[in-house]
CSV table of C-alpha atoms in Angstrom, one decimal:
chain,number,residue,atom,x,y,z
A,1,UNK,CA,-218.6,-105.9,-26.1
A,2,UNK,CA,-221.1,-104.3,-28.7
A,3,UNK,CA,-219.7,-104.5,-31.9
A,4,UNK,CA,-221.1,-102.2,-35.1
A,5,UNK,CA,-220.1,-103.1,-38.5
A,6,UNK,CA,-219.6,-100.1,-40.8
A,7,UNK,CA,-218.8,-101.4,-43.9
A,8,UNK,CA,-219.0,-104.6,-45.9
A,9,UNK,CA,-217.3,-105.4,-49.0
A,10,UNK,CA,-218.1,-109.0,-51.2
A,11,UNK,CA,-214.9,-109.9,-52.4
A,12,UNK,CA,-215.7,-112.6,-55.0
A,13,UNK,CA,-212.0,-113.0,-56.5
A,14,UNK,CA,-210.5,-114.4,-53.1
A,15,UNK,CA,-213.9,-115.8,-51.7
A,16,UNK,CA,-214.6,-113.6,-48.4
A,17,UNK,CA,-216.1,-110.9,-47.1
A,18,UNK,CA,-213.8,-107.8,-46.0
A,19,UNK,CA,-215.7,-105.6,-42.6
A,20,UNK,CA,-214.8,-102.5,-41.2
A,21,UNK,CA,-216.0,-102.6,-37.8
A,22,UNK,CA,-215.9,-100.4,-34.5
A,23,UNK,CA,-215.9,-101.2,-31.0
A,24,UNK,CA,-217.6,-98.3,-28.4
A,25,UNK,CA,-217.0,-97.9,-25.1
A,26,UNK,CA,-213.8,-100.3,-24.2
A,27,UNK,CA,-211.3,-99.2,-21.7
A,28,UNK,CA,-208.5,-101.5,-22.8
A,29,UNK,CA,-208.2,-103.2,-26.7
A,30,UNK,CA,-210.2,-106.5,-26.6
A,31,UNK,CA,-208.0,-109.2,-27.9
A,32,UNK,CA,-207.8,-110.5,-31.5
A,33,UNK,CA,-209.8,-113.8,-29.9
A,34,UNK,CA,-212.6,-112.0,-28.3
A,35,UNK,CA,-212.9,-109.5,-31.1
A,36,UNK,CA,-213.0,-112.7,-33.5
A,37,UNK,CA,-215.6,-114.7,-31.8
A,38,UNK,CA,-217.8,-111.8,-30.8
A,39,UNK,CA,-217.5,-110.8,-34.7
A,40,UNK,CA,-217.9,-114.3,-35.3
A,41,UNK,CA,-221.4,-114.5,-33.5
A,42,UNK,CA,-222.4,-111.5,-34.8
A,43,UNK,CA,-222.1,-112.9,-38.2
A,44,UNK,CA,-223.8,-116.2,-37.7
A,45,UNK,CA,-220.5,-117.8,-38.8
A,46,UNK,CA,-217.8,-120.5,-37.1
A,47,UNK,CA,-214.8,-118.4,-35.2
A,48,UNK,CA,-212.5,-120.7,-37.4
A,49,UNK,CA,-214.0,-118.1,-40.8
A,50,UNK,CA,-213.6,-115.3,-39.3
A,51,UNK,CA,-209.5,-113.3,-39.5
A,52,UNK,CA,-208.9,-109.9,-37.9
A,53,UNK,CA,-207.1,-108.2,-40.1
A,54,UNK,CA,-206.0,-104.6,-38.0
A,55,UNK,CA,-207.1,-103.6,-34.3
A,56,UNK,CA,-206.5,-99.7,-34.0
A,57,UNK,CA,-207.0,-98.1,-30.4
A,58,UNK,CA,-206.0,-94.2,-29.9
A,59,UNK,CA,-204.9,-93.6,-26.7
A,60,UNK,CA,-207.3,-92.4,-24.0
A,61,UNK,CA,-209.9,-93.2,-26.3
A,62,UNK,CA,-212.7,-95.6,-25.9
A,63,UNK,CA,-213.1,-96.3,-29.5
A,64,UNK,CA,-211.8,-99.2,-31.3
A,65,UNK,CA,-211.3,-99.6,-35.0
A,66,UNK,CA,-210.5,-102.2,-37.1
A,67,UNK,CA,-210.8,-104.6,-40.3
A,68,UNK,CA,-211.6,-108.3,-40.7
A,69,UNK,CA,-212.1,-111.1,-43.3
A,70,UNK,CA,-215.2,-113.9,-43.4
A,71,UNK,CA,-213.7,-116.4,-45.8
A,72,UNK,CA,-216.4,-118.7,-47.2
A,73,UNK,CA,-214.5,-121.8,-46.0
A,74,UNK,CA,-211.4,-123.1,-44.0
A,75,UNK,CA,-209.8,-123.9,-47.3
A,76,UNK,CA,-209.8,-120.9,-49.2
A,77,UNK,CA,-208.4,-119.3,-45.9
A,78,UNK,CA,-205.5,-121.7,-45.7
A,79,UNK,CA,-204.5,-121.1,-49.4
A,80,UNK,CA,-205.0,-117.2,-49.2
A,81,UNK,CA,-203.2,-116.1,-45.9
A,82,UNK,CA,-200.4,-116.3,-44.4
A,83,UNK,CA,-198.6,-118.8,-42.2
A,84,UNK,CA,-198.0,-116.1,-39.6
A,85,UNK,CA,-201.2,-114.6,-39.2
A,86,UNK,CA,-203.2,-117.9,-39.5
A,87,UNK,CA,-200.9,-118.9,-36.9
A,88,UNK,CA,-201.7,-115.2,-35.0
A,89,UNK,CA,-205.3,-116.6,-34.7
A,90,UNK,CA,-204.5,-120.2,-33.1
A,91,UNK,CA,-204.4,-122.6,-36.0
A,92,UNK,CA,-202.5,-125.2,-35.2
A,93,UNK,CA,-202.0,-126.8,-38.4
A,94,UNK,CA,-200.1,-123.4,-39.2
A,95,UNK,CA,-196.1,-124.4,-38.6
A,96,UNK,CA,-193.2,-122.1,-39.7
A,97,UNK,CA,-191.2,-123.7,-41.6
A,98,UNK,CA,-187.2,-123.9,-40.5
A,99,UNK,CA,-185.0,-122.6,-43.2
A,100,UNK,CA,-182.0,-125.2,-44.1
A,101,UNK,CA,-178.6,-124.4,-42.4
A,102,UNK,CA,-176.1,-122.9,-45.3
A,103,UNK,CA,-173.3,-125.4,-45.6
A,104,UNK,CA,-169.7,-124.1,-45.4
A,105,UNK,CA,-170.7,-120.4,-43.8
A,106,UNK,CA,-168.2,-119.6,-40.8
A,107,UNK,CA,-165.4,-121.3,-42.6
């Protein structure tokens, strides 16, 4: 799986890098994982950096487009996304929280 980057953007404020990238060729969408550490490579970055953000796929088509974020490090990653997609891309340190049980409802 080739992948091309069109687009880079520095984003300073929240400490990562935002790339639009496209994938050519590809009968069926690559998953978020193999999209993430061929990205990853590409980069010269750890896979743990690297969140994909939106996978678009038409069908019949054998273009792929989508949008990632290269943080600069692992914390600034945990304290700017969220539980759900951090947990998306296999942390394990990312745990949903159980909302308390209302007391008195049903009575």
């Amino acid at each position: 799986m080739q992948i091309e980057i069109e687009g880079r953007h520095k984003n300073t404020l929240l400490h990562r890098e935002e790339i639009n990238f496209e994938i050519l060729g590809v009968k069926t969408t690559p998953s978020r994982m193999e999209i993430r550490k061929a990205l990853a490579g590409q980069l010269g970055v750890s896979g743990e950096l690297v969140m994909i953000d939106e996978i678009d796929h038409e069908f019949g088509s054998t273009r792929v487009v989508g949008f990632a974020k290269k943080y600069d490090s692992v914390e600034e990653l945990k304290k700017i996304e969220s539980t759900h997609m951090r947990k998306r891309h296999g942390d394990v340190d990312a745990k949903v929280e159980a909302k308390p049980a209302i007391e008195g409802k049903g009575e």
